[in-house]
Coordinates of C-alpha atoms and ligand atoms in Angstrom, one line a residue:
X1 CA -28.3 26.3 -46.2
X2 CA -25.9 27.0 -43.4
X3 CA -22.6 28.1 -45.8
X4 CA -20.2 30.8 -44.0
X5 CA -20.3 34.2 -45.2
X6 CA -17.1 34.9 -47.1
X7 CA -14.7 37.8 -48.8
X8 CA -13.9 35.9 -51.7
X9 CA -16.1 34.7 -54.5
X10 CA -18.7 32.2 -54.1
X11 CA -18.9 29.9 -56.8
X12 CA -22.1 27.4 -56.5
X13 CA -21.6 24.0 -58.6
X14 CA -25.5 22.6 -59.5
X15 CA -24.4 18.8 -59.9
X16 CA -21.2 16.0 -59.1
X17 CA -21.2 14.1 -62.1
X18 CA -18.3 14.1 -64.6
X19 CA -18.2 17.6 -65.1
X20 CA -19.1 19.1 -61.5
X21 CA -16.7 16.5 -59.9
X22 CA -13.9 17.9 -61.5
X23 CA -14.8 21.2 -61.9
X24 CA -14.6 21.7 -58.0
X25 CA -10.9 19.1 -58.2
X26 CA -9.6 22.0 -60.2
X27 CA -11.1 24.6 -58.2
X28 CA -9.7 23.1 -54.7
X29 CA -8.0 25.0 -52.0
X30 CA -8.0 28.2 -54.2
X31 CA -9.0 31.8 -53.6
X32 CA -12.8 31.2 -54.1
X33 CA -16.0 29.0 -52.0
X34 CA -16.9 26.2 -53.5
X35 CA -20.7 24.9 -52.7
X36 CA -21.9 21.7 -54.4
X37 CA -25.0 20.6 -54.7
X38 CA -26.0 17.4 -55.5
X39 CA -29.6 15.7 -55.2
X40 CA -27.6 12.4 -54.3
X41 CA -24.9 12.3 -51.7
X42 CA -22.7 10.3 -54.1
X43 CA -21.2 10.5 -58.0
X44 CA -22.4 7.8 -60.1
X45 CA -20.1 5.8 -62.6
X46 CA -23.1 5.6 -64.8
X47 CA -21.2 3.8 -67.9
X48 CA -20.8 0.6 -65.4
X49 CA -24.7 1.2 -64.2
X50 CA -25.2 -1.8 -66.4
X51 CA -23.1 -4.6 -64.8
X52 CA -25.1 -3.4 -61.5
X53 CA -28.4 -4.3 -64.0
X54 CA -27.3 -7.4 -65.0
X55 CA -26.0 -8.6 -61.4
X56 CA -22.3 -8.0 -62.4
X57 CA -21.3 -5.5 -59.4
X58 CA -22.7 -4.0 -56.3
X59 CA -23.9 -0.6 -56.6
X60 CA -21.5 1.0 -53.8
X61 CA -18.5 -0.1 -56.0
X62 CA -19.4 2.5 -59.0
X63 CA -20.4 5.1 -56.5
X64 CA -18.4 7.5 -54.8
X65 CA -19.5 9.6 -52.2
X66 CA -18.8 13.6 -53.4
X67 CA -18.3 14.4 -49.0
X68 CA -15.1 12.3 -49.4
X69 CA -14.2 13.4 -52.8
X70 CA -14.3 17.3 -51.8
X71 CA -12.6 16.2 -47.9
X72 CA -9.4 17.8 -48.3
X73 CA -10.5 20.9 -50.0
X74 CA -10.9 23.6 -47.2
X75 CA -12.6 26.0 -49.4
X76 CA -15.5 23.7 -50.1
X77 CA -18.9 22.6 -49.1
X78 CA -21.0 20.0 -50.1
X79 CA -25.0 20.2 -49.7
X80 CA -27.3 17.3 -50.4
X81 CA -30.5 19.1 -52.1
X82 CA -32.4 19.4 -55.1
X83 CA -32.4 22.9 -56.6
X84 CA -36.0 23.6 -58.1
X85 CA -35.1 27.2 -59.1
X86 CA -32.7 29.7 -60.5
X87 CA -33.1 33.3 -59.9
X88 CA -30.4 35.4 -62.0
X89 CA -32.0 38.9 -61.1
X90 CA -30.6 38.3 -57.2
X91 CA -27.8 35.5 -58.1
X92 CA -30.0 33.1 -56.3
X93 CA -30.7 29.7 -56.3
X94 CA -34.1 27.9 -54.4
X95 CA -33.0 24.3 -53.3
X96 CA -35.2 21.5 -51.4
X97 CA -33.4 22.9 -48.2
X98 CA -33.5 26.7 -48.7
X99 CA -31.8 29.5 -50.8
X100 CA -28.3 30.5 -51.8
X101 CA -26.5 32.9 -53.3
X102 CA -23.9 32.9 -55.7
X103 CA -21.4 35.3 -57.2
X104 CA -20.9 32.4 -60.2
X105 CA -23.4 29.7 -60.8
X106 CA -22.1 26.3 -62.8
X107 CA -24.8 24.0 -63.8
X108 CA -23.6 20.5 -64.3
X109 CA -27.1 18.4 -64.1
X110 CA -26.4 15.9 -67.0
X111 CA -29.4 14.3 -68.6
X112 CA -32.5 12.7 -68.0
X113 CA -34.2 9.5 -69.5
X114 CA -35.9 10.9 -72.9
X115 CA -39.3 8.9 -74.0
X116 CA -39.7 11.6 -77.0
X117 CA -43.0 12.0 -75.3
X118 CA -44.7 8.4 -75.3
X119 CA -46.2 8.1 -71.9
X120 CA -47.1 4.7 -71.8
X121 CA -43.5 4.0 -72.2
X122 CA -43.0 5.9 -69.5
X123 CA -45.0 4.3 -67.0
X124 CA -43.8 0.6 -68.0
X125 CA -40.6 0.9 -69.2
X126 CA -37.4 0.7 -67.0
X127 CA -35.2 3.3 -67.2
X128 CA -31.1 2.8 -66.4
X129 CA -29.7 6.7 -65.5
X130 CA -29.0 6.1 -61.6
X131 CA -28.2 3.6 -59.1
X132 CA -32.1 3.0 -57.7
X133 CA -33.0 2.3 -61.1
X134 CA -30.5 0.0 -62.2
X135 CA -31.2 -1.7 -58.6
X136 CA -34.8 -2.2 -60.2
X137 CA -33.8 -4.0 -63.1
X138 CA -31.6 -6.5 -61.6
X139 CA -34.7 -7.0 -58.9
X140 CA -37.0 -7.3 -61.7
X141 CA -34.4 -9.6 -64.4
X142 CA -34.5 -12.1 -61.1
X143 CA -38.2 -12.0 -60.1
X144 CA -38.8 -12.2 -63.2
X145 CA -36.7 -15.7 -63.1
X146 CA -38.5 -16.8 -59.6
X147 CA -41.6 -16.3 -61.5
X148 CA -41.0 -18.3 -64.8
X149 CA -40.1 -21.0 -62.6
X150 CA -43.6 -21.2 -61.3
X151 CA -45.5 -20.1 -64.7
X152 CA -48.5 -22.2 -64.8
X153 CA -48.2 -22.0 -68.9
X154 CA -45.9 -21.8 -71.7
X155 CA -47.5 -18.7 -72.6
X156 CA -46.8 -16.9 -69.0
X157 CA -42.9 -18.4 -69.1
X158 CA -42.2 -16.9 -72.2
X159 CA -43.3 -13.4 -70.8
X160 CA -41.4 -13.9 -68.1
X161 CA -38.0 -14.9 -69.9
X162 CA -38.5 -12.3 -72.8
X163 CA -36.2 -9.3 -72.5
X164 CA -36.6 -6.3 -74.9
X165 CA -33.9 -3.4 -74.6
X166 CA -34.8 -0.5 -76.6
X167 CA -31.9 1.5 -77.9
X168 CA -28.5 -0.2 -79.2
X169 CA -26.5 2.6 -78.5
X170 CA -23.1 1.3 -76.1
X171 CA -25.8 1.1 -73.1
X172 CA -28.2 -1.4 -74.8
X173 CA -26.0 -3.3 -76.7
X174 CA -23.8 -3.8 -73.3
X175 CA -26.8 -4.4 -71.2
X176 CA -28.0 -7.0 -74.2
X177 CA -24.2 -8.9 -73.8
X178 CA -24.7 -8.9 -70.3
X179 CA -28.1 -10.2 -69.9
X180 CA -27.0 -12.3 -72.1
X181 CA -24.3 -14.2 -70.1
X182 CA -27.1 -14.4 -67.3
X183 CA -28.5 -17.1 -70.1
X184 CA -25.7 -18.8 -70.8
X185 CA -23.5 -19.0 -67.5
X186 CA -26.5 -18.4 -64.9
X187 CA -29.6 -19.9 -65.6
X188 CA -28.4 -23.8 -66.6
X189 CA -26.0 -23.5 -63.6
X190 CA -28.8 -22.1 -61.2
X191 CA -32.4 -22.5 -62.3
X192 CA -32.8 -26.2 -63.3
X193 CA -36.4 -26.0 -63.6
X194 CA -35.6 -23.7 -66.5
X195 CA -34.6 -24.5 -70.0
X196 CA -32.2 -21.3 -71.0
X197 CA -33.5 -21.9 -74.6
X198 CA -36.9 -20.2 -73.4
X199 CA -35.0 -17.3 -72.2
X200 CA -34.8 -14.6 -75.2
X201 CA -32.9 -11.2 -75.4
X202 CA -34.5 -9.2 -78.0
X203 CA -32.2 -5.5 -78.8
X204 CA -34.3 -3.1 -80.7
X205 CA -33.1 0.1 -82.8
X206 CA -34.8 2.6 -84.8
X207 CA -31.7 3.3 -86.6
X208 CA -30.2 1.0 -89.5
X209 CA -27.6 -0.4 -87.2
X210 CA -26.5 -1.5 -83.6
X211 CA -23.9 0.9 -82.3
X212 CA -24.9 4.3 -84.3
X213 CA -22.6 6.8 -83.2
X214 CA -19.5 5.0 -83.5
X215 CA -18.1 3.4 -86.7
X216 CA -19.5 0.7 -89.2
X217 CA -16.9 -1.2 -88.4
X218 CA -17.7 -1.2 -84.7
X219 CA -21.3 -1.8 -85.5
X220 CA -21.2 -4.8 -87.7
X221 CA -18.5 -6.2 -84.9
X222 CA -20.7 -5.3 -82.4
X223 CA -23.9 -7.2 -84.1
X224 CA -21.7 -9.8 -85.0
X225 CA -20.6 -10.6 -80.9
X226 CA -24.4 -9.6 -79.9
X227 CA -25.4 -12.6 -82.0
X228 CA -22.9 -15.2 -81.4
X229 CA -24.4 -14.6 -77.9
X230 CA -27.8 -15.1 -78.5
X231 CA -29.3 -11.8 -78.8
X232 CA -31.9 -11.2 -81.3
X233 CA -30.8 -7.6 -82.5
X234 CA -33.6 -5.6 -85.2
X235 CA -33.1 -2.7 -86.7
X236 CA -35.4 0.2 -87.9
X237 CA -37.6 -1.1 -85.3
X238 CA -38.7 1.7 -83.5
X239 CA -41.2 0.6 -80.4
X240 CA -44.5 2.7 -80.6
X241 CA -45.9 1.2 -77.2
X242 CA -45.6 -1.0 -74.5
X243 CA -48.4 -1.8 -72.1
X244 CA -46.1 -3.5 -69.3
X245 CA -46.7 -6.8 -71.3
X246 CA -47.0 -6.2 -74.6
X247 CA -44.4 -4.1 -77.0
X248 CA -45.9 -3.3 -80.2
X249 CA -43.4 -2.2 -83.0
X250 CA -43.6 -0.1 -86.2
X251 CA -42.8 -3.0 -88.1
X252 CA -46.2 -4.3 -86.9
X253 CA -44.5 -6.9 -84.5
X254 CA -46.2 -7.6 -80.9
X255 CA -44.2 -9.6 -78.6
X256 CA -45.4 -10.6 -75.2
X257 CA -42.4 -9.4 -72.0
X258 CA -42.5 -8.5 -68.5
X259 CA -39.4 -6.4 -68.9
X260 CA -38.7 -3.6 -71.6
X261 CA -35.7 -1.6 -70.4
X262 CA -35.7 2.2 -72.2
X263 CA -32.2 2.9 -73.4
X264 CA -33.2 5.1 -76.2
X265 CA -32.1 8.5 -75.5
X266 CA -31.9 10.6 -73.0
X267 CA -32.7 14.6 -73.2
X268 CA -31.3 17.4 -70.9
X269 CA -32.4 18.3 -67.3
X270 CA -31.9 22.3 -67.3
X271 CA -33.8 23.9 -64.2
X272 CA -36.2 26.3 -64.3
X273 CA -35.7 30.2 -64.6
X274 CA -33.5 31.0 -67.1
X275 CA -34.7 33.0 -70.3
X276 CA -36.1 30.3 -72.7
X277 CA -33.2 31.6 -75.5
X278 CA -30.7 30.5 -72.6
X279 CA -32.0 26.4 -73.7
X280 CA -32.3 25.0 -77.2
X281 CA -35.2 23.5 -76.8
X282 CA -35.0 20.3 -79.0
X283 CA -32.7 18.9 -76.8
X284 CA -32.8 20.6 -73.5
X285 CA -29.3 21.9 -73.5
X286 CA -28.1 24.9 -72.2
X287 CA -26.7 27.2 -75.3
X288 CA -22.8 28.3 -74.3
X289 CA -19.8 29.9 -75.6
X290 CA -16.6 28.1 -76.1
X291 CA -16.5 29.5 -72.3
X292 CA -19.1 27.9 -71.8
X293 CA -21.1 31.1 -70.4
X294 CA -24.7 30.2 -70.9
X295 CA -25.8 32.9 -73.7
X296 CA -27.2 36.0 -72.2
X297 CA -25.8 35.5 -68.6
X298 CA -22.5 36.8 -67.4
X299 CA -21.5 34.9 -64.9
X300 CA -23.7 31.6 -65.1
X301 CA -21.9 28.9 -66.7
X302 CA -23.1 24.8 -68.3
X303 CA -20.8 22.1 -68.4
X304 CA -21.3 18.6 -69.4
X305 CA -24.3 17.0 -70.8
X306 CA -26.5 19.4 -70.4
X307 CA -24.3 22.2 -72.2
X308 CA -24.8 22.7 -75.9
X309 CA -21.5 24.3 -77.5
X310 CA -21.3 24.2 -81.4
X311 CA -18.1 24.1 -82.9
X312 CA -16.4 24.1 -86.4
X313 CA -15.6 20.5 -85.4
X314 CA -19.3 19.5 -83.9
X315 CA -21.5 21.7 -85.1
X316 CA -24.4 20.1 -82.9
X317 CA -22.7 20.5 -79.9
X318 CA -20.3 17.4 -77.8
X319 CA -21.3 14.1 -78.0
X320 CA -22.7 13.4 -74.3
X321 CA -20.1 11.2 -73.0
X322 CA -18.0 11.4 -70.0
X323 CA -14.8 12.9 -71.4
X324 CA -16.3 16.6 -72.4
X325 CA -18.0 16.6 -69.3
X326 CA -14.4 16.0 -67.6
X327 CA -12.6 18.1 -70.0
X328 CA -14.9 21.2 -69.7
X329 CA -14.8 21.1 -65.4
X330 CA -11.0 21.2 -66.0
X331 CA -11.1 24.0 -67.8
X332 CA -13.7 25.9 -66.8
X333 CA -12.1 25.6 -63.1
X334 CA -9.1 27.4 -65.0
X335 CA -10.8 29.7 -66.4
X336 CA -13.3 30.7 -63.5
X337 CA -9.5 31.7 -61.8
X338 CA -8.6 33.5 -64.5
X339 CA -12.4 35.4 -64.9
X340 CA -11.5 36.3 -61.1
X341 CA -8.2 37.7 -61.6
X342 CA -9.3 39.7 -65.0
X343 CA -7.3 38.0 -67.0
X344 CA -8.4 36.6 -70.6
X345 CA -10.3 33.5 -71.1
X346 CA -9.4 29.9 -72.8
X347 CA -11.5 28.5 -75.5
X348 CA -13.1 25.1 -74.8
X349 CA -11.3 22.4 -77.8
X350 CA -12.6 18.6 -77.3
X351 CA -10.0 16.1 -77.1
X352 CA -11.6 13.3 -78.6
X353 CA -9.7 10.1 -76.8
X354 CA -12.1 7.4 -79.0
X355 CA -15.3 5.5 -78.2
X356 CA -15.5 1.6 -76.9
X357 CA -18.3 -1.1 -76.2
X358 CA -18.0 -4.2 -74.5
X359 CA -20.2 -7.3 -75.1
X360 CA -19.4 -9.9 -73.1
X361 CA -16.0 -11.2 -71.9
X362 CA -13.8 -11.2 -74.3
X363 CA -15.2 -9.3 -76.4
X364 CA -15.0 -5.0 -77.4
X365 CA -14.9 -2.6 -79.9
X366 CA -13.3 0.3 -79.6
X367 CA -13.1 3.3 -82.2
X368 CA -9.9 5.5 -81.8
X369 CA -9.2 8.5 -84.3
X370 CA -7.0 6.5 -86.9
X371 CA -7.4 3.0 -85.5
X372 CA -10.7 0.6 -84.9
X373 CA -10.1 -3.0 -83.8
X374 CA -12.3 -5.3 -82.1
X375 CA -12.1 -8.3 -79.7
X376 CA -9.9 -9.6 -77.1
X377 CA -7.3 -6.8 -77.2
X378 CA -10.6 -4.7 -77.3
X379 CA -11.7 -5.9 -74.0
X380 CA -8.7 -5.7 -72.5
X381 CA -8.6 -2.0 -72.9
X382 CA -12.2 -1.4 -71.9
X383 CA -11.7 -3.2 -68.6
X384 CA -8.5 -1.0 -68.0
X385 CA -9.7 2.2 -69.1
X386 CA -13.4 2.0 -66.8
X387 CA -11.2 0.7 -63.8
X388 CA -9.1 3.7 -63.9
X389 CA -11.7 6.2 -64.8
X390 CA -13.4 4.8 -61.7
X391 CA -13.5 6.9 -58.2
X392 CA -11.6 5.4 -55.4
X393 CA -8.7 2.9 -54.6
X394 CA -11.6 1.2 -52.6
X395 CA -13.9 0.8 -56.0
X396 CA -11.4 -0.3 -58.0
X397 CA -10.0 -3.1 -56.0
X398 CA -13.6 -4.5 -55.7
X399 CA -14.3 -4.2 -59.7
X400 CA -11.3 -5.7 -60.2
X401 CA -11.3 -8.3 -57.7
X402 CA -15.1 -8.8 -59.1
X403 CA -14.5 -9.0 -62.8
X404 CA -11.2 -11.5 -61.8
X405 CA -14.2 -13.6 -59.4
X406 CA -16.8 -13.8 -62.0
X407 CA -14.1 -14.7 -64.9
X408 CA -13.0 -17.2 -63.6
X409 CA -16.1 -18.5 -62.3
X410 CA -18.0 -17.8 -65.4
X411 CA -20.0 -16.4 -62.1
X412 CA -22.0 -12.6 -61.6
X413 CA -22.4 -12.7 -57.9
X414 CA -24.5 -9.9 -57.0
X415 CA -27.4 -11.8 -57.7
X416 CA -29.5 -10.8 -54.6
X417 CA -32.9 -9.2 -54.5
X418 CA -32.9 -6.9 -51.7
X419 CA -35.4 -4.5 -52.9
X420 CA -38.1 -6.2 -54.4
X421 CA -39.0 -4.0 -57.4
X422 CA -42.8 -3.8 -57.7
X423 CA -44.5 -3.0 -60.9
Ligands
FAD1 C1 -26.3 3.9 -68.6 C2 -25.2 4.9 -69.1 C3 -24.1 4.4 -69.6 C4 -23.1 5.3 -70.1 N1 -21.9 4.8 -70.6 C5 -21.0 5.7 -71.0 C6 -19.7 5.2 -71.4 O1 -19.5 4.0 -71.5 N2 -18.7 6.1 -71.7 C7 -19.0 7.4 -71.7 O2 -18.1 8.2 -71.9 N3 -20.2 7.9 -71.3 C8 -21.2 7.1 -70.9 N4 -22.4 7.5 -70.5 C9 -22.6 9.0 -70.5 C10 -21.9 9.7 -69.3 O3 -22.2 9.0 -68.1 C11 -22.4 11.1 -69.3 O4 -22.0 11.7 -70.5 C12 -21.8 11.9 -68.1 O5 -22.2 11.3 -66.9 C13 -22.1 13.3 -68.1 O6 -21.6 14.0 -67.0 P1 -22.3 15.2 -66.4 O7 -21.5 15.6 -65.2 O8 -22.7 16.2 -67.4 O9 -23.7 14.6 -65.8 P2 -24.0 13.5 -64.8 O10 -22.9 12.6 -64.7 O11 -25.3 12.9 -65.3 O12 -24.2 14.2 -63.4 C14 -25.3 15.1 -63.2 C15 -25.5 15.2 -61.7 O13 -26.4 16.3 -61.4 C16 -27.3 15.9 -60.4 N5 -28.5 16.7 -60.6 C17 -29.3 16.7 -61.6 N6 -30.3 17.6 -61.5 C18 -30.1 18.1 -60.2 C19 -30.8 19.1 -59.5 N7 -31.9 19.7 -60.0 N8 -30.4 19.4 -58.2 C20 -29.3 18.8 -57.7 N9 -28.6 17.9 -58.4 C21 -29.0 17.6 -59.7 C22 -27.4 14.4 -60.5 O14 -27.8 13.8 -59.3 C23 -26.0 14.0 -61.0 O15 -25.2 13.7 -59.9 C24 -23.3 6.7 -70.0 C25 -24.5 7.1 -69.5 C26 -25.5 6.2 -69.0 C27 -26.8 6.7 -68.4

């Protein structure tokens, strides 16, 4: 892989999401190599993946490439490759462009899209977990437009303008709002062969509410926004199969759509050649320590999504959201240091900073330790806390100047189809 033999320790980062992005920030210009390894030459924003769906943003302004993040570390290196194996008995790793060794390996490889098995979901469902995939959606949402303009029945329209998101976790009910403005802004403005009243946005959950992991109080708000909009939001309505135009639900319903996007779940992408004890199996997650030092391996560690660390406070491990991810590459940086120099490690504690969902403009929820509110003030925060979290000066001028554009203009501008997505 072409890295420079060195004296000091060699620490090989698997991964530059959250977590491995700011693992190697708080590992930069120190005593130690630094590889990463990514599969994608860029770090994706993923909780704005959504407005890039629904035609809100271009993709390049919630990605970042890692090259220019790691630029002005002199200690570090950055190889584009997929790594297919780990090999703990020689402190190897086998990538898509050759081997490496390490003297401390850090897996950071987040999640992948979990269809709990269903295969024909699988195969017609659209997934939202990069940027190529989001791409797909928005080509499809707006094909799928071109073609209802052209249906030759009532029947055919219908399919085309039906959209069922599965999952009302923060990503579906988000993705709902926002498909949902394409209805109410876009399609009278743009598509007058169209009557928006054939255009339906149907959000499906198998749990008993919209929004599970935060509070009621969130959820009912939530439901309350999604419907103002016009989504059609059901519960306990877990979808048992979809051909790629039919969704059949447990509830018995069949409903007739061109589009099912999959935001159900997702499970954990460990890689192989670890001792099966290393994973918990249910969820794919690599078992740590509050050092997060995968169990039976010294100087391998997991951080982020795919790391499973039960504490007192969360007994089934972090909630897989950005700010553990972030919080544990701090630390663990730290602590790699200290590891180094002999000296004793810091325990991992979660600071929880509170949860938030937008839906539509205007409208949030957001859930902080002693304080939940909803609305305006709501939405205000949202947009200020995702501009900041995002990477760049660059990105965030564009969001920014975006969001102002398409407020104002009641507009979402990226509305291009540049890759036709083919089914
Ligand atoms: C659509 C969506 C919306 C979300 N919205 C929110 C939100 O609003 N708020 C929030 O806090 N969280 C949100 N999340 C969750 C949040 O994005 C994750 O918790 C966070 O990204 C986890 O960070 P990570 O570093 O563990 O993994 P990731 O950010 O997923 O990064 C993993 C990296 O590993 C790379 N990789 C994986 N396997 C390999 C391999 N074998 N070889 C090389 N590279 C590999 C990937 O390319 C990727 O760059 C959302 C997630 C999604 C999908």
């Amino acid at each position: 892989m072409n890295i420079p033999d060195t004296n000091n320790s060699r620490i090989v980062i698997i991964g530059g999401g959250f977590a491995g992005v700011n693992l190697a920030k708080s590992l930069a210009n120190k005593n130690v190599q630094v590889v990463l390894v990514d599969k994608h030459n860029y770090h994706t924003f993923q909780p704005l993946l959504y407005q890039v769906s629904s035609s809100g943003l271009e993709p390049d302004s919630i990605a970042y490439p890692l090259r220019k993040i790691i630029k002005k570390h002199k200690n570090s290196f950055f190889r584009l490759a997929e790594v297919e194996q780990i090999l703990p008995e020689s402190n190897e790793i086998i990538t898509s462009i050759g081997h490496l060794t390490y003297d401390y390996l850090v897996i950071a490889t987040g999640t992948k899209t979990n269809y709990f098995g269903n295969k024909a979901i699988e195969s017609n469902s659209m997934p939202m977990k990069s940027v190529p995939q989001a791409l797909d959606i928005r080509s499809l949402i707006l094909e799928n437009f071109e073609k209802a303009a052209i249906a030759n029945s009532e029947a055919e329209r219908e399919a085309f303008l039906n959209f069922v998101i599965v999952g009302a976790g923060p990503t579906g009910v988000e993705l709902a709002g926002a498909i949902a403005e394409l209805k109410n802004n876009i399609l009278p403005r743009d598509y007058h062969d169209l009557n928006p009243e054939d255009m339906h946005i149907h959000l499906l959950e198998g749990a008993d509410r919209v929004l599970p992991p935060m509070s009621e109080h969130a959820s009912k708000k939530a439901e309350m926004f999604l419907k103002r909009l016009g989504v059609k939001v059901s519960c306990n309505t877990i979808v048992k199969h979809y051909d790629g135009t039919t969704v059949t639900t447990n509830a018995g319903l069949a409903m007739e759509s061109e589009t099912l996007i999959w935001a159900a779940g997702v499970t954990g992408a460990p890689i192989h050649g670890l001792k099966p004890e290393a994973i918990m199996e249910r969820v794919n997650r690599y078992n740590v320590n509050r050092f997060n030092q995968v169990d039976e391996y010294a100087n391998i560690f997991a951080i982020g999504d795919i790391a499973l660390m039960p504490t007192e406070a969360y007994p089934k491990g972090h909630p897989q959201v950005a700010q553990p991810a972030i919080q544990q590459g701090n630390l663990l940086g730290k602590n790699l240091l200290r590891l180094i120099d002999n000296k004793p490690l810091k325990p991992f504690v979660y600071k929880d900073k509170g949860s938030m969902a937008t839906i539509g403009r205007n409208k949030a929820v957001v859930d902080l330790k002693h304080y939940k509110f909803g609305g305006f003030f709501a939405w205000f925060i949202w947009m200020f806390v995702h501009l900041m979290s995002l990477v760049g000066f660059r990105n965030r001028v564009i969001v920014l100047f975006n969001w102002t554009y398409n407020y104002i203009n009641f507009d979402k501008a990226a509305r291009l189809i540049i890759r036709p997505f083919k089914k």
